[in-house]
Amino acid sequence: MLYTEADKGVKILLIQVLQNGFEGASMDGRSTVEHLLSQLHADSTEVRVQIYDTISYIIKIGRLLRTNLSNINTIRAIVTASIAELKDRHHRIRSAVLQLIAQLAPLLKSSDLPLAPASSQHHSYTQYDIQRIVSNYVTDPEPRVRKNACKALLELHRQGFKLGLALYDAATQALLDDYQEVRLEGLDLVFLLSGLYPYQVVQDPSASQVQATRLVDDAFIRICDMVNDSSMVVRAKAYSLLGRFRSVEYKFLSQTFSKKIMARLRVDVAPKNLAAGPAQKQAQRARLIATPEGDQDVTAQQVRLLDSGACGAFVHGLEDEYQNVRNAVIYSICELCLQNPEFSVLALDYMVDMFMDEIDYERLNATSLYKIGSKSPITFDTEQLQITLGVLEDADRDVRESTHRMLGVITMATADGMTSFLTSIESNVKRFPEDQLSIYQCIRAVARRHGAFVESIVPEILNLNKMYLPIEENVESMLYGGHLILIFNAAISNPRILSMLPKYTYKHYTYLRDKYPNCFPEPSEIPCPGPQPLRDLASALTMTIDKDAADQMEIEEPDPSGSTHTEGVSSSYAATISAMRVQTEQDAEAFYERILRNLDRINLLWRSQRPSQTNEVSGRHRSIVLQQIAVCQRELWYIVSVHAKQGRNAEFGDMFLRCCGLLLQIHELCDTPSSIMLAPALSAQLFRLSYYMVHTSLGLDATAKISVGFFRVLANLVWFFGMAQNRAASSSSLRSRKQELGSTRDHLQSMLRLAIKRMTGLLQQMDQPEVDHRRVQTHRTVLEHLRLAVLQALKPPSTQEVIKLMSNIVNIIPMQVNLRGLELNRIGAQVTRPLPSRDTPLEVHPTFPFLIHVEGVIRHISDTTGVAVQVSSPQNVVRLYYPPPDHFTLMEDDQVSHTKDKKKPAQQGATPGTSRSYRLRTSIEVYPDAA
């Protein structure tokens, strides 16, 4: 039909059908292209344009490759026909051909050309020939062709071509085009070439003197020239590109904030006719026009100004009437400041002035100064600080929180600035109590930078007077909590502050540190200037440092015979006193290492138990192991409270020891009648702890997950034993019928099948290459024997088989976890709004739906799709609400580390295992009837 159809509309539809057929069917691209090339003799422009578009689509989806000689000849036929069509008078033909040539770029590599020699009909074109041909149409009379020529050059670069330096002149000419779309493409082309040849020296042909400039500097100047464009879109594009420049000389960067006349590479020309006589010199002076003092002779050839006033480019942009332009300016300034610290000094005043913009989004962008301050120091004078503190009264919560983050990275020039800051923060706490956590974190960051300034205001903020005893403040006061955050964080850099504090502040410190763990410093971070502050801190932690008490702590060593001695069992109080001596990072590491050695000794104690021991000896042995577990748990919890780095590992180790303690209780109850009642509860605790360990800890290796999964297998069997004994007891008491006995047997068999499935999955995990096979070998053998025993008890689950299977539990010991090789992150969530309050409960009408605004922080998760908000009603009905993905915002600390500087919704396509923290802000509509 394509050959016989005469109507151009029908022929266009047929070509479109061919194009759509490539989406699902495996059609031959070469034969289709050859048929389309044969239709290029058509008189209709629309048909020819559609043919070129279809060929471009076929090449784009990879249906025509250089795999054989026929395809190569077809490609050359396309190139020859396309270049011939560039002489067509219609702009649509030329535009479509330019797009097709850009798509042909991967198929024109010089390394593939020798596969097929060029025939007499088809000329062979190199990469530079294609670039030269396309660049000729950057100056085409038709603006749409000029635009497509620039786009074709950019597409050639994306397809792997390295654009030549000769294209720079054509790109600069595109910047002067009357057509807006051409200027936009020209901006991209100039920026691209500046990145390919940044240090190449270029010469301006319009200059009368020899003046050489690096290409990156020249491109920066030309794009600065485009900020004066009449089009808002072009100005915004130009400003956004300025922030992506690297290695620009500082003298050109500084001119963007200055409106002074700048000579670019001024050339001093030597005077001519040095040998001229007095008469000639007098005639030359007579021809000169006198220049007033202080002015520059702008007509002189030795001074050439920047092309269009790149001076003050950013100043004009910050005053632009369009919001998009100002946003692009702020972004570019921040990016350039991150690359050049000297430039940030010039930009500081102008960025601070943007805090007074009438658009709240502009004020929010201006607070991105915190990105600059996190990399290079920023010092605010009194005026700048007052402007910034005024933003704290903004009605937009995002603007206020961004200002809090920015204040945390600046340095105040004077002590009066600290007083003004504290006054504004106190007012902010009273007016916006919902910003409490953000304000506390701001105070924490500011205090750590200004320890010397905080020392002078401690008596004032705590109402201390040497003539009177201090009055204890209300620990629940938000203002008082902020004051203690300020004081204790400032004490890290200025320990003299601790000697000024009353004793009750240390007790409040311990309480508030547990309540706001991310706002107060750890005890190991605070350097105590003398013994008295250290005693006060220890007393606040309900401890007393005794020099000889720590030496009384001993850890039991197992005897070769398998028995243990209990004379050296230390009290938990002595262990805690020893732990209190951990004051430095090195001491904390050593103390943690000693705890790990104690865990190894507990494992040795466990292995020293003999199956042949009597019940009395076994019971005594288990009690000793339980005592050692209790001591290690106290030490681990102390590490959790004082050591941030190892605290997460210590918390995981504590949960592992709790699972070991539950296993010991199961061993004790195996031969007692109470096992029927306690088995389901103990197995449920094992299940809960094992799942909690795996799903709330990021960073577990494969071997550690197998160790936790081993507890889950044991919990499954214990649950089975409890249910089997419970059903047997109920059947004997009720003398149930044979049908009930059959259902019981089926139920027990289903539970055994579930246990077999769990053990089979764990054995498969042990075969993975990333598992430490040496550590799991012993437990693999135990697990295989246990699986065989369960298989024997499956058909049928008789009483003897169940008792035999139950006897294997007593001989099972847990698989040790290597905490030394783990770097864990704890998954956690905290609801920051609404806060629980018994005094002001939420009033709910029983018949009308109500709206709850929920805010919270979720830390160390890899995906937000499974995060839900649980709402419990007074009728004990629990419902889960899943917030939309755009209600999760990546927290700023993670944005900097993941190179995502802008505030954006949470991406669900995060890499598995990547630890990120999010802030949730959502609204939940609760229907009482549904609840």
Short mmCIF file of N, CA, C and O in Angstrom, two decimals, residues 729 791 794 900:
data_model
loop_
_atom_site.label_atom_id
_atom_site.label_comp_id
_atom_site.label_asym_id
_atom_site.label_seq_id
_atom_site.Cartn_x
_atom_site.Cartn_y
_atom_site.Cartn_z
N ALA A 729 -2.75 -32.50 76.92
CA ALA A 729 -3.38 -32.39 78.24
C ALA A 729 -4.88 -32.12 78.10
O ALA A 729 -5.70 -32.70 78.82
N LEU A 791 12.17 -34.44 60.85
CA LEU A 791 11.60 -35.24 59.77
C LEU A 791 11.12 -36.60 60.27
O LEU A 791 10.09 -37.12 59.83
N LEU A 794 7.86 -36.27 62.05
CA LEU A 794 6.75 -35.75 61.27
C LEU A 794 5.72 -36.82 60.95
O LEU A 794 4.52 -36.55 60.98
N LYS A 900 22.48 15.74 47.19
CA LYS A 900 21.17 16.29 46.87
C LYS A 900 20.98 17.52 47.75
O LYS A 900 20.52 17.43 48.89
#
